[in-house]
C-alpha positions in Angstrom: 111.6 111.3 121.2 111.9 107.7 120.2 109.4 104.9 120.6 110.3 104.3 124.2 108.0 107.3 125.0 105.2 106.2 122.7 102.6 104.1 124.6 100.4 103.5 121.6 100.7 101.2 118.6 103.8 101.1 116.4 103.4 100.2 112.7 105.5 97.1 112.3 104.9 96.2 108.6 102.6 95.9 105.6 102.0 92.7 103.7 102.1 92.5 99.9 101.0 89.2 98.3 102.8 88.1 95.2 103.1 84.8 93.2 106.0 82.5 94.1 107.5 83.1 90.6 107.4 86.9 91.2 109.1 86.6 94.6 111.8 84.4 93.2 112.5 86.8 90.4 111.3 90.3 91.2 111.2 92.9 88.4 114.7 94.1 87.6 113.6 97.7 87.6 113.0 97.5 91.3 116.7 97.6 92.0 116.6 101.2 90.7 114.1 102.3 93.3 114.3 99.9 96.3 116.7 97.6 98.1 115.3 94.1 98.6 116.5 92.1 101.6 116.4 88.4 102.1 113.6 86.8 104.2 112.9 83.1 104.6 110.3 80.4 105.0 107.6 80.6 107.6 107.2 77.9 110.2 104.1 76.4 108.6 106.0 75.8 105.4 103.2 77.5 103.4 104.7 80.9 102.7 108.1 82.5 102.0 109.1 86.1 101.9 111.5 89.0 101.1 111.6 92.3 102.9 112.0 96.0 102.1 113.5 97.6 105.2 113.3 101.3 106.2 115.4 103.4 108.6 112.4 104.0 111.0 112.1 100.2 111.6 109.0 99.7 109.5 109.2 97.3 106.6 107.2 96.0 103.6 106.9 92.2 103.4 106.6 90.6 100.0 105.1 87.2 100.7 104.2 84.3 98.4 102.7 80.8 98.9 105.2 78.2 98.0 104.8 76.3 94.7 102.9 73.0 95.0 101.0 73.9 98.2 97.9 71.9 98.7 95.0 74.1 97.5 93.0 73.3 100.6 95.8 74.5 102.9 96.1 77.7 100.9 92.3 78.3 101.0 92.3 77.9 104.8 95.3 80.2 105.3 94.5 83.8 106.6 95.7 85.2 103.3 94.8 82.3 101.0 91.9 84.0 99.3 93.6 87.4 98.8 94.5 88.9 95.5 98.1 88.8 94.4 100.0 92.1 93.6 98.0 94.0 96.2 98.6 95.2 99.8 96.6 92.6 101.8 97.3 93.3 105.4 99.2 95.3 108.0 100.6 94.8 111.4 101.0 96.8 114.6 103.3 96.0 117.5 103.9 97.5 120.9 106.9 98.3 123.0 106.2 95.2 125.1 103.8 92.3 124.4 102.4 92.7 128.0 100.8 95.9 126.9 98.5 94.1 124.5 96.1 92.8 127.1 95.0 96.4 127.8 94.4 96.9 124.1 92.3 93.7 124.0 90.2 94.9 126.9 89.5 98.3 125.4 88.4 96.6 122.1 86.2 94.2 124.1 84.5 97.2 125.7 84.1 99.2 122.5 80.7 97.8 121.7 81.7 96.7 118.1 81.1 93.0 118.6 84.8 92.5 117.6 87.7 91.2 119.7 91.3 90.3 119.4 92.3 86.7 120.3 95.3 86.0 122.4 98.7 86.0 120.6 99.4 82.7 118.9 103.0 81.5 118.3 104.5 81.7 114.8 108.0 82.0 113.3 110.3 81.9 110.3 113.7 80.4 109.4 116.0 82.9 107.7 117.9 81.9 104.7 121.0 81.7 106.9 119.3 79.2 109.2 118.5 81.6 112.0 115.2 80.6 113.6 112.8 83.5 114.5 109.9 83.3 116.9 107.0 85.6 117.3 103.3 85.7 118.2 100.4 87.2 116.3 96.9 88.2 117.2 94.1 88.8 114.7 90.6 90.4 114.9 87.6 88.2 115.2 83.8 88.9 115.2 82.2 87.9 118.5 80.3 85.3 116.5 83.5 83.5 115.7 84.4 84.5 112.1 87.5 86.3 111.2 87.5 90.0 110.3 88.7 90.3 106.7 92.5 90.9 106.7 93.4 94.6 106.4 90.2 96.1 107.7 91.9 96.2 111.1 95.5 95.7 111.9 96.8 92.4 113.2 99.5 92.4 115.9 103.0 91.0 115.8 105.1 90.5 118.9 108.7 89.2 118.8 109.8 86.4 121.0 113.3 86.4 119.7 115.1 89.7 119.3 113.4 91.9 116.7 116.7 92.8 115.1 117.0 89.2 113.9 113.7 89.6 112.0 114.2 93.3 110.9 117.9 94.0 110.7 117.5 97.7 109.7 120.1 99.0 112.2 122.5 96.1 111.8 122.8 96.6 108.0 121.8 100.2 107.4 122.8 100.0 103.7 119.6 98.0 103.2 117.5 101.0 104.2 119.2 103.4 101.7 116.7 103.3 98.8 117.4 105.0 95.5 113.9 106.3 95.5 114.5 108.4 98.6 112.0 106.6 100.9 113.0 106.6 104.6 109.9 105.1 106.4 106.2 105.1 106.7 103.9 108.1 106.6 100.3 106.9 106.2 98.0 104.1 105.4 94.5 104.7 104.0 91.9 102.0 104.3 88.6 102.1 102.4 85.6 100.2 103.8 81.9 100.0 102.9 79.9 102.8 104.4 77.9 100.4 106.5 81.1 99.1 108.3 82.8 102.4 108.9 81.2 103.2 112.2 81.7 99.8 113.8 85.3 99.5 112.6 85.9 103.1 113.7 84.9 102.1 117.2 87.7 99.5 117.2 90.2 102.0 115.9 89.2 104.4 118.7 89.8 101.6 121.2 93.2 100.8 119.8 94.4 104.4 119.6 94.4 106.6 122.7 93.7 109.4 123.1 90.6 109.4 121.0 90.1 111.8 118.1 86.9 113.1 116.6 87.7 112.1 113.0 88.5 108.9 111.2 92.3 109.5 111.5 94.6 108.0 114.1 98.3 108.3 114.9 100.8 105.6 115.2 104.5 105.4 116.1 107.4 103.5 114.4 109.7 100.8 115.9 112.9 102.8 115.8 113.8 104.1 119.2 115.5 107.1 117.7 112.9 108.1 115.2 110.5 111.1 115.9 108.2 110.0 113.1 104.5 109.7 113.7 102.3 108.4 110.9 98.6 108.1 110.5 95.9 105.6 109.5 92.8 107.0 107.8 89.5 105.1 107.5 87.6 106.1 104.4 84.2 105.3 103.1 83.8 103.6 99.8 81.9 101.0 97.8 84.2 98.1 98.7 87.1 97.3 101.0 90.7 98.0 99.9 93.9 99.1 101.5 93.7 102.1 99.3 97.1 103.7 99.7 100.4 103.2 101.5 102.4 106.5 101.7 106.1 106.3 102.4 108.0 109.2 104.0 110.8 110.5 101.8 111.8 112.9 99.1 111.3 113.8 96.3 107.6 113.6 96.2 106.9 110.9 93.6 104.9 107.7 92.9 106.7 104.4 92.3 105.4 101.2 90.8 106.2 98.4 93.2 104.6 95.7 91.1 102.5 95.7 88.0 99.5 97.8 88.9 100.6 98.4 92.5 101.7 102.0 93.1 103.2 103.5 96.3 103.5 107.2 96.9 106.5 108.8 98.5 105.9 112.1 100.3 108.1 114.4 102.4 105.1 114.9 104.8 
């Protein structure tokens, strides 16, 4: 079963914020565990990235604000106040962008006073000059303020062919990581106790069928993968994207960046 039979969300990517200096010269030890692929500069000129592609179509985005960016522009960016060397956000997609309106309607009816806005155009120019186009939608409180990045997924819909943005099938060597990771297994999100119920209502609306616990299943972009991962909403003292677990073997933990660890599990 590939994603053509999965009507629910597909985990597109997670976002890791780094400094521009780190992005330009990533730690040399990474080459012994992961294959880093080129990215490019985003359409707003504020950020640039590199990618870590996996065979299930999921990827990790290493993103940095460009040197010399106006501090006010950075402050007003969705990720401008986030901490570097951490996982700051994550994105879902769907088989077709047209399916998203049904998701928006379910979230509106969930009673959480949170909604998703309509997809807004974005893009990036690859290092080889190829222009990519997409649209993203983010969660908003009904009062108008944005939901903090990462507490809920944002959505990314390609308006140019996805393989131009994520060439995991066109260049499969880029998915053969020395660490043994093959794809995504789980994301664990920690939120303050007072927010868990309301955010859980939104997660229930996004994922159907509903489940009685704070765990929901997602698919992956590859049409040939049978993988189904999970997102878990945990209660804690403060918000964090607590853990990203990659599917692979052997079971181990790798240090992606100083202080940022990612687990690899065969389950």
